[in-house]
Coordinates of C-alpha atoms in Angstrom, one line a residue:
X1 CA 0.0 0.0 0.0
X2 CA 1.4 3.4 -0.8
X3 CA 1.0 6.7 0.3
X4 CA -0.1 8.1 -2.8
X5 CA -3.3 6.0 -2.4
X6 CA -4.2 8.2 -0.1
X7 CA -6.4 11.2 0.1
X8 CA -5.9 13.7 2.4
X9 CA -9.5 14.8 2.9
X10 CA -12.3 12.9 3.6
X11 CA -14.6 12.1 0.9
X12 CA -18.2 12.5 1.2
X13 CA -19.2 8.9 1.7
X14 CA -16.3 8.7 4.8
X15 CA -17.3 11.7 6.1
X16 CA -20.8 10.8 6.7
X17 CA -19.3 7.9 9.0
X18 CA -18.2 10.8 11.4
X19 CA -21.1 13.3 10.9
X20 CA -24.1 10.1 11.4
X21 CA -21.8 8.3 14.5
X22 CA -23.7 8.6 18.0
X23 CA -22.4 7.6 21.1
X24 CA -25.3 5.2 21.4
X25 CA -24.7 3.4 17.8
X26 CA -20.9 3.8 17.2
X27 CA -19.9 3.6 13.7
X28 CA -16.9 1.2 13.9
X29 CA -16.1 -2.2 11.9
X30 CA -14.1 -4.8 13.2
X31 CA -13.5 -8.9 13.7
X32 CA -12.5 -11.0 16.2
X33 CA -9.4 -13.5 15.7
X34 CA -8.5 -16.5 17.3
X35 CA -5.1 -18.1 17.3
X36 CA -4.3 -21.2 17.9
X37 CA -1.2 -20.5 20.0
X38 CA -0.1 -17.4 21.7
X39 CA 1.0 -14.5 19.9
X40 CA 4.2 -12.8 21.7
X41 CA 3.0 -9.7 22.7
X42 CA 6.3 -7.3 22.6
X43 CA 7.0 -9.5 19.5
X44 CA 3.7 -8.5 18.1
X45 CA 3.5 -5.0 19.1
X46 CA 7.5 -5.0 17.3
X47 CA 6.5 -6.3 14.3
X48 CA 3.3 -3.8 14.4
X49 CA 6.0 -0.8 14.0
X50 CA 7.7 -2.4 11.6
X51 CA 5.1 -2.8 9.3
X52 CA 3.0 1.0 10.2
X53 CA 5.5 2.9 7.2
X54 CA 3.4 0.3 5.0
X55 CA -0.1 1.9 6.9
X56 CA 0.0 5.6 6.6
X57 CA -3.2 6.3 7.4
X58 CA -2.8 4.3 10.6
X59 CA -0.3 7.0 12.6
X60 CA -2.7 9.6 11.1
X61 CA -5.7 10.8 13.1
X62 CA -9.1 13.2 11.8
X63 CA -9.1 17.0 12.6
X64 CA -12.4 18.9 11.1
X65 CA -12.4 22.0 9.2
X66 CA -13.1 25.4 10.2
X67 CA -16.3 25.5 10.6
X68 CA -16.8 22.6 8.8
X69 CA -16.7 24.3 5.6
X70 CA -14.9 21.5 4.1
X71 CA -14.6 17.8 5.1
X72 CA -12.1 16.1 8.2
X73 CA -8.4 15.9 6.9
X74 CA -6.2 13.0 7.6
X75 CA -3.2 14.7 9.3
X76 CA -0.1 13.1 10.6
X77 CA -0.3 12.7 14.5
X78 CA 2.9 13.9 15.8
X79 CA 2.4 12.3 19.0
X80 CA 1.4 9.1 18.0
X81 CA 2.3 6.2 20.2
X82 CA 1.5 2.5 19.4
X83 CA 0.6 2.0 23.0
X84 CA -2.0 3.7 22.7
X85 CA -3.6 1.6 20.0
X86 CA -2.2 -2.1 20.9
X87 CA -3.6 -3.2 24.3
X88 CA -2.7 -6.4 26.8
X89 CA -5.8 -8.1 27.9
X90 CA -5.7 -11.1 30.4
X91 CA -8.5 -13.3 30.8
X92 CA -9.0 -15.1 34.3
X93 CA -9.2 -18.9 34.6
X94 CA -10.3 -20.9 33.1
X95 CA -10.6 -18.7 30.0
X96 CA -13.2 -20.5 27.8
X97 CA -14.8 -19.1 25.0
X98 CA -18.0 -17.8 26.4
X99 CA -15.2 -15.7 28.5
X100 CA -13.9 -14.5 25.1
X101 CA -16.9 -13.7 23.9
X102 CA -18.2 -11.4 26.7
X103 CA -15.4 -9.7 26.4
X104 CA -15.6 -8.6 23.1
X105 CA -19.1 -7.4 24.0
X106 CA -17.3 -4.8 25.9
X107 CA -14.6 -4.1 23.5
X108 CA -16.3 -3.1 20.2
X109 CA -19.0 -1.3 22.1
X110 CA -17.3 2.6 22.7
X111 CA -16.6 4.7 20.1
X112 CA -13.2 5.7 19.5
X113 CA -10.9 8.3 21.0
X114 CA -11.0 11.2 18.0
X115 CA -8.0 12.3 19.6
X116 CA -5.8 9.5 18.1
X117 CA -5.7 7.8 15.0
X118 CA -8.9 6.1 14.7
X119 CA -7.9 2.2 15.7
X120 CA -7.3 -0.2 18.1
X121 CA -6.0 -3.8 18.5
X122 CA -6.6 -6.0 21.9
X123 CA -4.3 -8.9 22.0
X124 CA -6.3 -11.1 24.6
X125 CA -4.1 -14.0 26.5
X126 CA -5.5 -16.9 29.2
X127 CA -7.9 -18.8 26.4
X128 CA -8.2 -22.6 27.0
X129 CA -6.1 -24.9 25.3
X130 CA -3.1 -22.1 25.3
X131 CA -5.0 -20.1 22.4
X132 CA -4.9 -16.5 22.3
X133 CA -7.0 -13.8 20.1
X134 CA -7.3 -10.0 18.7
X135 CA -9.9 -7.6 18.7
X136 CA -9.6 -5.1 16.1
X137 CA -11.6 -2.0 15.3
X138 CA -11.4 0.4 12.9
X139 CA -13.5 3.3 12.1
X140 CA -15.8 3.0 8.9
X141 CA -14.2 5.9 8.0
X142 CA -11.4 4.7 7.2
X143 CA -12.4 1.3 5.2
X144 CA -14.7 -0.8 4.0
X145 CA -15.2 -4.3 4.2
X146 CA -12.7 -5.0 1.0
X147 CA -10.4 -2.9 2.2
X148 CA -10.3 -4.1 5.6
X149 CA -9.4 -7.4 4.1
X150 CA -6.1 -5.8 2.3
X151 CA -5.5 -4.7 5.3
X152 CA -5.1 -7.8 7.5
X153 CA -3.3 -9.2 4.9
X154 CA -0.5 -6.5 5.4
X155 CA -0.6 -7.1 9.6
X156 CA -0.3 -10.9 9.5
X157 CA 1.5 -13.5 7.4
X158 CA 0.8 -16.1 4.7
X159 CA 3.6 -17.9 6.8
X160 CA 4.5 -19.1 9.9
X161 CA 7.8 -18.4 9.3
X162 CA 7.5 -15.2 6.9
X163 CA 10.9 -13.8 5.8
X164 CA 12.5 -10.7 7.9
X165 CA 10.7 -7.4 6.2
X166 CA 13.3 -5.5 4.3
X167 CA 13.7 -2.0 5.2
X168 CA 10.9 -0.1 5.0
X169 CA 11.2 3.6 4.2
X170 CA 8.7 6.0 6.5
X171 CA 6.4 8.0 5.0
X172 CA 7.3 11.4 4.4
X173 CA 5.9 14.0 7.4
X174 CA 3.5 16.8 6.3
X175 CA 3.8 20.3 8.6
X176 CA 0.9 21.5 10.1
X177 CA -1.1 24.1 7.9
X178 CA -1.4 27.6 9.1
X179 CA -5.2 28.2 9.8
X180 CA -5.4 30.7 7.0
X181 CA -4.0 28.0 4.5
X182 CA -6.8 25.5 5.9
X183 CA -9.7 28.0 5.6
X184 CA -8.4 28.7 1.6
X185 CA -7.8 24.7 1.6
X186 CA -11.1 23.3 2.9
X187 CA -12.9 25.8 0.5
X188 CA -10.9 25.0 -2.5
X189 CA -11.9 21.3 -1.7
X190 CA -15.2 21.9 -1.1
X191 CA -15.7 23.4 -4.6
X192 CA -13.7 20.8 -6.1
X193 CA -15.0 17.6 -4.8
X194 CA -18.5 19.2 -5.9
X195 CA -17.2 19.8 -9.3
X196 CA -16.4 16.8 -9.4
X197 CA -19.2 14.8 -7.7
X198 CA -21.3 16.7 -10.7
X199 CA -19.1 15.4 -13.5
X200 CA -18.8 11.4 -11.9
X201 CA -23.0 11.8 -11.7
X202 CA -23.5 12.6 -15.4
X203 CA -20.5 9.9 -16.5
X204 CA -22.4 7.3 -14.5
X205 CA -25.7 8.5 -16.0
X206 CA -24.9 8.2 -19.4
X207 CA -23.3 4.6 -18.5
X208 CA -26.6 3.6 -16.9
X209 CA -28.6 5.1 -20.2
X210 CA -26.3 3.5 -22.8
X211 CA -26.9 0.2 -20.9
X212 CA -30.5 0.5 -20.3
X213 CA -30.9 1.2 -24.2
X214 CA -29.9 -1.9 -24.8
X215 CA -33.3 -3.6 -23.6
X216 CA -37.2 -2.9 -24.6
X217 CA -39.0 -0.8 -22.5
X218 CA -41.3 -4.0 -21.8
X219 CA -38.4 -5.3 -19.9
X220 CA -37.4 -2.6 -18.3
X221 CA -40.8 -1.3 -17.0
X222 CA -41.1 -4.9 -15.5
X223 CA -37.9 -5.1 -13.6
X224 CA -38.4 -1.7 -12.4
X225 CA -41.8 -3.1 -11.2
X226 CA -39.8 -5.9 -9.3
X227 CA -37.2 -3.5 -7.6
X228 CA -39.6 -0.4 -6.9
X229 CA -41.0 -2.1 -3.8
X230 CA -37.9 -2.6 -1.8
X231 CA -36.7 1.3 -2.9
X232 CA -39.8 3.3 -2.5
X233 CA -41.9 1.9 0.1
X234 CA -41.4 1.5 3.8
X235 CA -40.1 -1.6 6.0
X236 CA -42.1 -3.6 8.0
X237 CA -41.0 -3.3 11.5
X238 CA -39.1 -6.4 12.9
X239 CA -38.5 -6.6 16.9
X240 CA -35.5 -5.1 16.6
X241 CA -36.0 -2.1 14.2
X242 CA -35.9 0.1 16.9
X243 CA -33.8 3.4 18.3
X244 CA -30.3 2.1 19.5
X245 CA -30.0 1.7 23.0
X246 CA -26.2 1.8 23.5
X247 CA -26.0 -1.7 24.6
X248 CA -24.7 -4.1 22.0
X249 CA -25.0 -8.2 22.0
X250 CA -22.9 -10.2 19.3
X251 CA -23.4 -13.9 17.8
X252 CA -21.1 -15.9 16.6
X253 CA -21.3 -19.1 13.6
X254 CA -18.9 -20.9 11.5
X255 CA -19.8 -23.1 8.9
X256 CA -17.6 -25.6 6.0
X257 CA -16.7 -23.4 2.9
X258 CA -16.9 -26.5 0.6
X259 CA -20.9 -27.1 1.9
X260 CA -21.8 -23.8 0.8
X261 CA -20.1 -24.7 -2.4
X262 CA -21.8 -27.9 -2.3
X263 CA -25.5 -26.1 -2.1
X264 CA -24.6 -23.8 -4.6
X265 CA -23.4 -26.4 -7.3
X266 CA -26.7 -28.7 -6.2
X267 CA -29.2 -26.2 -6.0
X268 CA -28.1 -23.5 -8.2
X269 CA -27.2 -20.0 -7.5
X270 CA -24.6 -18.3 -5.5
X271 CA -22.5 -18.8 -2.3
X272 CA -23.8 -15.0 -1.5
X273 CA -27.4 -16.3 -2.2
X274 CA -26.7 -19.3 0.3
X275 CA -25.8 -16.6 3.1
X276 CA -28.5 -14.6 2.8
X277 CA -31.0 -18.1 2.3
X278 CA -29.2 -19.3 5.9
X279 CA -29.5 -16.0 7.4
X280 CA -33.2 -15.2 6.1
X281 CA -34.4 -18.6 7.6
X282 CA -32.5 -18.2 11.0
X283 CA -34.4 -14.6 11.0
X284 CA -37.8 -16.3 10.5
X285 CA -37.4 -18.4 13.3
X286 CA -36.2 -15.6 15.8
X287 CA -39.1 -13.9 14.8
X288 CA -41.2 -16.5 15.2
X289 CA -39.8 -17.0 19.0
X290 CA -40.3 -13.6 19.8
X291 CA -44.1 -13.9 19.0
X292 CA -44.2 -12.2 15.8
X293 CA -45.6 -13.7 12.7
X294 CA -44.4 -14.2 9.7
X295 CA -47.3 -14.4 7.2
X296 CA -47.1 -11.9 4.4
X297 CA -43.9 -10.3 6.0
X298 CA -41.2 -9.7 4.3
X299 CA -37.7 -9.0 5.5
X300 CA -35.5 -6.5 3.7
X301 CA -31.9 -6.8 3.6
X302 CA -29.2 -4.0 2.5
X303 CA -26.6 -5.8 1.0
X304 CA -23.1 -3.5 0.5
X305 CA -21.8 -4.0 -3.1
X306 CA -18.0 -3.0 -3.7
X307 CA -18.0 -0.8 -6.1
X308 CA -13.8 -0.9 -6.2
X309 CA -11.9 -1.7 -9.3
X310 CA -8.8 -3.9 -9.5
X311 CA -6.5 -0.6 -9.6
X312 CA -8.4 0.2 -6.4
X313 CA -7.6 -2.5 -4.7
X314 CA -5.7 -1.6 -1.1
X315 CA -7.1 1.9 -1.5
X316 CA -8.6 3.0 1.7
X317 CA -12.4 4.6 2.6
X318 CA -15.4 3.5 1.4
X319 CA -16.3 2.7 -2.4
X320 CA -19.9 0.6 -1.6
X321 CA -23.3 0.5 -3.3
X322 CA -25.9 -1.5 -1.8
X323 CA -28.5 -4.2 -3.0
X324 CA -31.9 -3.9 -1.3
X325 CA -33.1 -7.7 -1.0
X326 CA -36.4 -8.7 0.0
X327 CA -37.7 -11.8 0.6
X328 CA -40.8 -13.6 2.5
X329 CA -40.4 -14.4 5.6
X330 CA -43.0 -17.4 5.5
X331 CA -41.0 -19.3 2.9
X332 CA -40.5 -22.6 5.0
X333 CA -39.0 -24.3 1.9
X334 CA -35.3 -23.7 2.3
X335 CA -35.0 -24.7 -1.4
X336 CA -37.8 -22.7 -2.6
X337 CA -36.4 -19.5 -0.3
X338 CA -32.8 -20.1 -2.3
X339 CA -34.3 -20.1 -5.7
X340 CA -36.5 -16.6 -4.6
X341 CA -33.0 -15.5 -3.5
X342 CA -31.6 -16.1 -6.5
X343 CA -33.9 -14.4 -9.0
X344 CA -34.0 -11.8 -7.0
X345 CA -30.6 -10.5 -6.8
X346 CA -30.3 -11.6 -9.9
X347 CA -33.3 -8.9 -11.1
X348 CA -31.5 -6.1 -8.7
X349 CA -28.1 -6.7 -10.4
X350 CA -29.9 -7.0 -14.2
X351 CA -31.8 -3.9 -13.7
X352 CA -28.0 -2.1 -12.1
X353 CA -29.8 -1.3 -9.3
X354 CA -26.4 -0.7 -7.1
X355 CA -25.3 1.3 -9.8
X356 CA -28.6 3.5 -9.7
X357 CA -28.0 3.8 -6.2
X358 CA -24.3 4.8 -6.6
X359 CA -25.6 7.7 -8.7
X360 CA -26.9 9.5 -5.4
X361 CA -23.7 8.6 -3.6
X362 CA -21.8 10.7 -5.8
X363 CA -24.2 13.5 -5.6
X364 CA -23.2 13.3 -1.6
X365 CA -20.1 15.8 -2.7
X366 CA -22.8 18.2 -3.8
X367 CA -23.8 19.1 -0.4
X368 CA -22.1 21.6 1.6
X369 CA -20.2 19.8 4.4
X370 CA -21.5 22.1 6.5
X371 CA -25.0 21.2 6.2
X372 CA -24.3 17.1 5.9
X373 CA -22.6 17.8 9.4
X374 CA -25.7 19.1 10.3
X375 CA -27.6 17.1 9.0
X376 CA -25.6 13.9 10.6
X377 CA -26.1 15.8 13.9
X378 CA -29.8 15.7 14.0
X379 CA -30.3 12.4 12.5
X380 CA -33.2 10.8 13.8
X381 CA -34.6 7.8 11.7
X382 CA -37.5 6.3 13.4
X383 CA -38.7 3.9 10.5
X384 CA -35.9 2.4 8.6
X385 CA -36.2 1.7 4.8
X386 CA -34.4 -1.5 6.0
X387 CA -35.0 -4.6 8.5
X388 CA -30.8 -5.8 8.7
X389 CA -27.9 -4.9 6.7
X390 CA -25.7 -8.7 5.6
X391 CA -22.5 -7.9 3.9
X392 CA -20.3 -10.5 2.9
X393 CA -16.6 -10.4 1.8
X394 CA -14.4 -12.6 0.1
X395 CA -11.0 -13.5 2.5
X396 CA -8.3 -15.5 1.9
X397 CA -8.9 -19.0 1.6
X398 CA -5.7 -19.3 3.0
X399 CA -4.4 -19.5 6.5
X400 CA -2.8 -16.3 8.1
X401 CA -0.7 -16.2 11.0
X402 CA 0.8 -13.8 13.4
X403 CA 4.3 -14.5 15.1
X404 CA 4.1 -18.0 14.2
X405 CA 0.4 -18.2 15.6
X406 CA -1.9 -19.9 12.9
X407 CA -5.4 -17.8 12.9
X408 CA -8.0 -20.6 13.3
X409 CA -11.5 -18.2 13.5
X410 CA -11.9 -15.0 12.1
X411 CA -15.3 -13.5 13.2
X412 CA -16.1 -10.5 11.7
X413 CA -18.4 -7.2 13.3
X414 CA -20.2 -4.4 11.9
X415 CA -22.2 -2.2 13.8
X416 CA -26.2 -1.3 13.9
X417 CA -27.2 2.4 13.8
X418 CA -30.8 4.1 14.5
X419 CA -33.6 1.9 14.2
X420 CA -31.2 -1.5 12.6
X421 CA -30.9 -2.9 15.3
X422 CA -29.6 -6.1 13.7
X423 CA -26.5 -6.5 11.8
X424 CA -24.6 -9.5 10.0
X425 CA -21.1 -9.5 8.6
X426 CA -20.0 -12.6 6.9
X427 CA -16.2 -13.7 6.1
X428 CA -15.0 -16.7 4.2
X429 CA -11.1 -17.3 5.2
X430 CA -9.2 -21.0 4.9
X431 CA -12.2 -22.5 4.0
X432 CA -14.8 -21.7 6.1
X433 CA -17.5 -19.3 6.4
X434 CA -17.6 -16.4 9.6
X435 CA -20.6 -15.1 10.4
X436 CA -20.7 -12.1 12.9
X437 CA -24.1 -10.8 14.0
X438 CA -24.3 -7.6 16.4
X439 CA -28.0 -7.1 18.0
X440 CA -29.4 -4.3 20.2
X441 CA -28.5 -5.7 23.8
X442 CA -31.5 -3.7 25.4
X443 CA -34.0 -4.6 22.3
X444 CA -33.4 -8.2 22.1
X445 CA -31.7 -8.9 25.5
X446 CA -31.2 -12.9 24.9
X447 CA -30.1 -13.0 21.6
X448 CA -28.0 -16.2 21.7
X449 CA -30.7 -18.7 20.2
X450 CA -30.4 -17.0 16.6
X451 CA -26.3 -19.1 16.7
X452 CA -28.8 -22.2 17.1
X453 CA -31.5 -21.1 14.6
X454 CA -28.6 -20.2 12.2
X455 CA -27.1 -23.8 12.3
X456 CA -30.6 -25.5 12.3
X457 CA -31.2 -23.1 9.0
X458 CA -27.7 -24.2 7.4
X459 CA -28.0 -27.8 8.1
X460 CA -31.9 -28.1 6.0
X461 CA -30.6 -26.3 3.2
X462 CA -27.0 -28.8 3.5
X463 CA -29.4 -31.7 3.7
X464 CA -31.8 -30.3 0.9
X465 CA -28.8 -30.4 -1.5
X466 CA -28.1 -34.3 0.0
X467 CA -24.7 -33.4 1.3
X468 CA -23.6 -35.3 4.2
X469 CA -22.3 -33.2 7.7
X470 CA -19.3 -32.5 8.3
X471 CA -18.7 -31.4 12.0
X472 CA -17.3 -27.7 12.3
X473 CA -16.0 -26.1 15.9
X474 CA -18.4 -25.0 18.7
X475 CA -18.5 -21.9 19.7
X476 CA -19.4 -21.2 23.0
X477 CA -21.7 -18.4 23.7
X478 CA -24.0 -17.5 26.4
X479 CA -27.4 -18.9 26.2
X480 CA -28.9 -16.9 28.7
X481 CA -28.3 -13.9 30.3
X482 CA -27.2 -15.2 33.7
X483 CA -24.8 -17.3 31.9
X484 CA -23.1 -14.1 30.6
X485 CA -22.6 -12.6 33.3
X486 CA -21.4 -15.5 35.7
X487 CA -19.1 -16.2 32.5
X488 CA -17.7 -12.8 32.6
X489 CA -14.3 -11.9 32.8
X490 CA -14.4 -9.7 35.7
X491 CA -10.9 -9.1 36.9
X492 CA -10.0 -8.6 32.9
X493 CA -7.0 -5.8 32.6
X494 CA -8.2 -3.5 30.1
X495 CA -7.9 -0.3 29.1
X496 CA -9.6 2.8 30.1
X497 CA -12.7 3.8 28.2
X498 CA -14.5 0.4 28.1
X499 CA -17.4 0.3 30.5
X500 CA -18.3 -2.0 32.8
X501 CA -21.2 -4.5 32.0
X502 CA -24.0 -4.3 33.7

C-alpha cells in the first residue's frame, strides 16, 4: 500500500461515517481472531512498527475543518504512540470461549478516541487450550469491508515463518497548515469535490442510459416493477427495528466453505445467495420466537456491493453501493427460499440497481459539508427503509498467521445504527465461512438462540442439496443472560474507556 493511495481529505461517503456516528450506535467495523497458539505480545506490538510505514493512514488521526466548511483531513499525528492503540488483555481462569466472547461485547461497544488515530488492537491471553485472540476496530471511516481485508493481509502473514521485512522507508511527514491556508484549503476542496461529484453523476448516468438502451422498455418497465418495492416503500418493522440503546449483544457461527459450495453447485445459485438463504431462515425463526408472525412479511436486507476496481484495490475509505433484498419471511421451503433468492438478486443486479444507487452517492459531494454535518447531527430515523444490513466479503482461503500463531477463526463485526438494530457480517477465510451478527442488547436482550436457529437453517438447506455433515468447531456463547454474566471476565485488565457490564 502506498502513500499516494491516499487522500488527504475525507470524501463525502467517509465523512458521513463521522457526521451520522452517536455515542449510542458507534460507527466502527471490526473482527474478532482466534489463534491457535499465543501471539508474543512485545514481539507483536515489534513487528506492528515495523510494518506501520506500510499503513500511513494508521499513525494519522481526523481534525475537522473550520467550521466545517470543508470535510475532516487525515493529518499526521505527531504524537502518535502505538501503546495507545495495541492493548494487553488477560482473561482469568479458566478462559473459555463464552469468556472470550463477553469480552468482546465490551470491547467493540465505545466509540473511538478522536484524539488518536482512529484504531485499536486488543491482544487477549488466558484462552483454554493455550490459544490467544485479537480484537480489532477500525473506524468505517477509514475502510470498508474490501479494504479491511487488504489490510489484514499487510498485519499478518501467509507464513509461519514469513521472511525478515526489508527495510521499509517511513512515510514522508507533512507540517501543520497555518489556519489561514486550511480555511483557503477546505474551500478549494469543497468546490472541487463538488465539481467533481457533478461530473462522476452525469459519467455514471450516461453509463446507466447507454446500458438501459440496450433492452425494450417492456423489460425494463417490468424489472423496475420488481425493484420499486424494496426502494420506494417503507419496511415492515421487525423486533428489533428500533432506536439504538447503547447496549450491543454479538453472535457468533462458523460453517464448512466446501458445503456452501456444495449447495450452490446442487441447488443453483450463489454462495452470496446461500448466506443470505441461511440467514433469512435463521431470521424467520427468531421472529417466530419472539411472538411475531411471519405471514405476508417480508424482510428486507441492505446488501453493500463494492463498487472498487482492480487498480483500487488496497485503496482506503469507502467505495460501496448496496443491493436492497427482499424476501418472505413465511418461505418454509429452504429450497424454494434459495431459488427466490436467486432471482431476486439476480433482477437487482440486471436492472444495475447498485449502480442507480451509486448515482446518489456521488451526488453526496454536492452538499455543503457544512449542512451534511448538520444534517448527521440531528439524524433521527424512526422507521428504517431497512429490516438488517448482511455484507459478505471474500477473504483469503488461506491460512494467516501472526508470530508464528496460525489464525483458526476470524469473526467479523459491523455495527447497527438508529432503528437496525440487527447487523450481520460474513467472512469466508481458509475454508470456512464467519458469520458475525451484532444485536441491540436492550431490544433483544437474549439473543444467543439465533447461533442455534442459524445452524438448524444451514443444516436443511446442506441436507436439501443431500450433502452429508461435516462437524465444524463449537463456539461457545452464552445462552442466557445469567450465563453471561457469571461467565464474565471480571478481573480482565483493560484499558480505560470500556465500561463495565451491567
Amino acid at each position: 500500500m502506498s502513500q499516494a493511495l491516499l487522500n488527504t481529505r475525507l470524501s463525502s461517503l467517509d465523512a458521513n461515517f463521522l457526521y451520522f456516528e452517536k455515542k449510542e450506535a458507534p460507527l466502527h467495523i471490526g473482527s474478532i481472531h482466534i489463534y491457535e497458539g499465543e501471539i508474543p505480545f512485545e514481539a507483536f506490538v515489534e513487528n506492528m512498527v515495523a510494518k506501520l510505514p506500510l499503513l500511513p493512514r494508521y499513525t494519522q488521526k481526523v481534525r475537522p475543518a473550520t467550521l466545517n466548511l470543508g470535510h475532516p483531513t487525515w493529518e499526521n499525528d505527531p504524537d502518535f504512540d502505538i501503546h495507545k492503540h495495541v492493548f494487553r488483555l488477560q482473561l482469568p481462569a479458566p478462559g473459555t470461549d463464552a469468556q472470550l466472547h463477553a469480552l468482546a461485547e465490551e470491547v467493540m461497544l465505545p466509540m473511538l478516541d478522536r484524539s488518536k488515530a482512529l484504531w485499536e488492537l486488543h491482544m487477549v491471553y488466558g484462552l483454554e487450550g493455550g490459544r490467544s485472540a485479537m480484537l480489532a476496530k477500525v473506524h468505517h471511516a477509514m475502510i470498508d469491508g474490501m479494504s479491511g481485508i487488504d489490510l489484514l493481509k499487510i498485519i499478518l502473514d501467509i507464513s509461519a515463518d514469513p521472511k525478515p521485512l526489508p527495510p521499509i522507508e517511513a512515510p514522508a511527514f507533512y507540517p501543520a497548515v497555518n489556519p489561514t491556508e486550511r480555511f483557503v484549503e477546505s474551500l478549494l476542496d469543497s468546490t472541487e469535490e463538488g465539481a467533481r461529484s457533478l461530473f462522476d453523476f452525469q459519467k455514471s448516468l450516461l453509463n446507466l442510459a447507454q446500458s438501459f438502451l440496450k433492452e425494450s422498455p417492456g423489460d425494463l418497465m417490468q424489472r423496475f416493477g420488481q425493484v420499486a418495492p424494496a426502494i420506494m416503500t417503507p419496511v415492515s418493522g421487525l423486533s428489533f427495528n428500533k432506536p439504538p440503546s447503547g447496549k450491543q449483544k454479538l453472535v457468533w457461527a462458523e460453517y464448512y466453505f466446501s458445503q456452501a459450495r456444495g449447495i450452490r453447485a446442487e441447488l443453483g445459485g450463489t454462495v452470496n445467495d446461500v448466506v443470505l438463504t441461511v440467514l433469512t431462515g435463521a431470521i424467520a425463526r427468531y421472529v417466530q420466537s419472539k411472538g411475531q408472525k411471519t405471514a405476508g412479511r417480508m424482510l428486507r436486507i441492505m446488501a453493500p456491493v463494492s463498487m472498487r476496481q482492480e487498480g483500487q484495490r488496497g485503496a482506503l475509505g469507502n467505495l460501496v453501493s448496496m443491493l436492497p433484498v427482499e424476501i418472505p419471511l413465511d418461505l418454509s421451503d429452504p429450497v424454494e427460499r434459495l431459488h427466490y433468492v436467486n432471482a431476486k438478486t439476480g433482477t437487482l443486479k440486471g436492472a444495475k440497481v447498485a449502480e442507480s444507487l451509486n448515482l446518489f452517492t456521488t451526488l453526496l459531494g454536492v452538499v455543503p459539508p457544512s449542512i451534511m454535518a448538520v444534517m448527521g447531527s440531528l439524524a433521527y430515523t424512526p422507521l428504517p427503509s431497512f429490516n438488517i444490513v448482511c455484507t459478505n466479503v471474500p477473504g483469503p482461503q488461506i491460512p494467516l498467521y501472526s508470530q508464528g500463531q496460525r489464525m483458526i477463526s476470524y469473526y467479523p463485526y459491523v455495527p447497527i445504527a438508529f432503528a437496525v438494530g440487527l447487523s450481520c457480517a460474513v467472512v469466508s477465510y481458509d475454508q470456512k465461512i464467519f458469520f458475525g451478527i451484532t444485536l441491540d442488547g436492550e431490544h433483544e436482550p437474549e439473543p444467543y438462540s439465533l447461533k442455534e436457529y442459524l445452524d438448524q437453517s444451514f443444516a436443511e438447506l446442506r441436507q436439501a442439496a443431500g450433502l452429508a455433515p461435516e462437524v465444524a468447531k463449537v463456539v461457545e456463547t452464552p445462552v442466557k443472560k445469567t450465563r453471561a454474566r457469571t461467565s464474565r471476565p471480571k478481573e480482565v485488565q483493560k484499558p480505560s474507556g470500556i465500561p463495565n457490564r451491567p
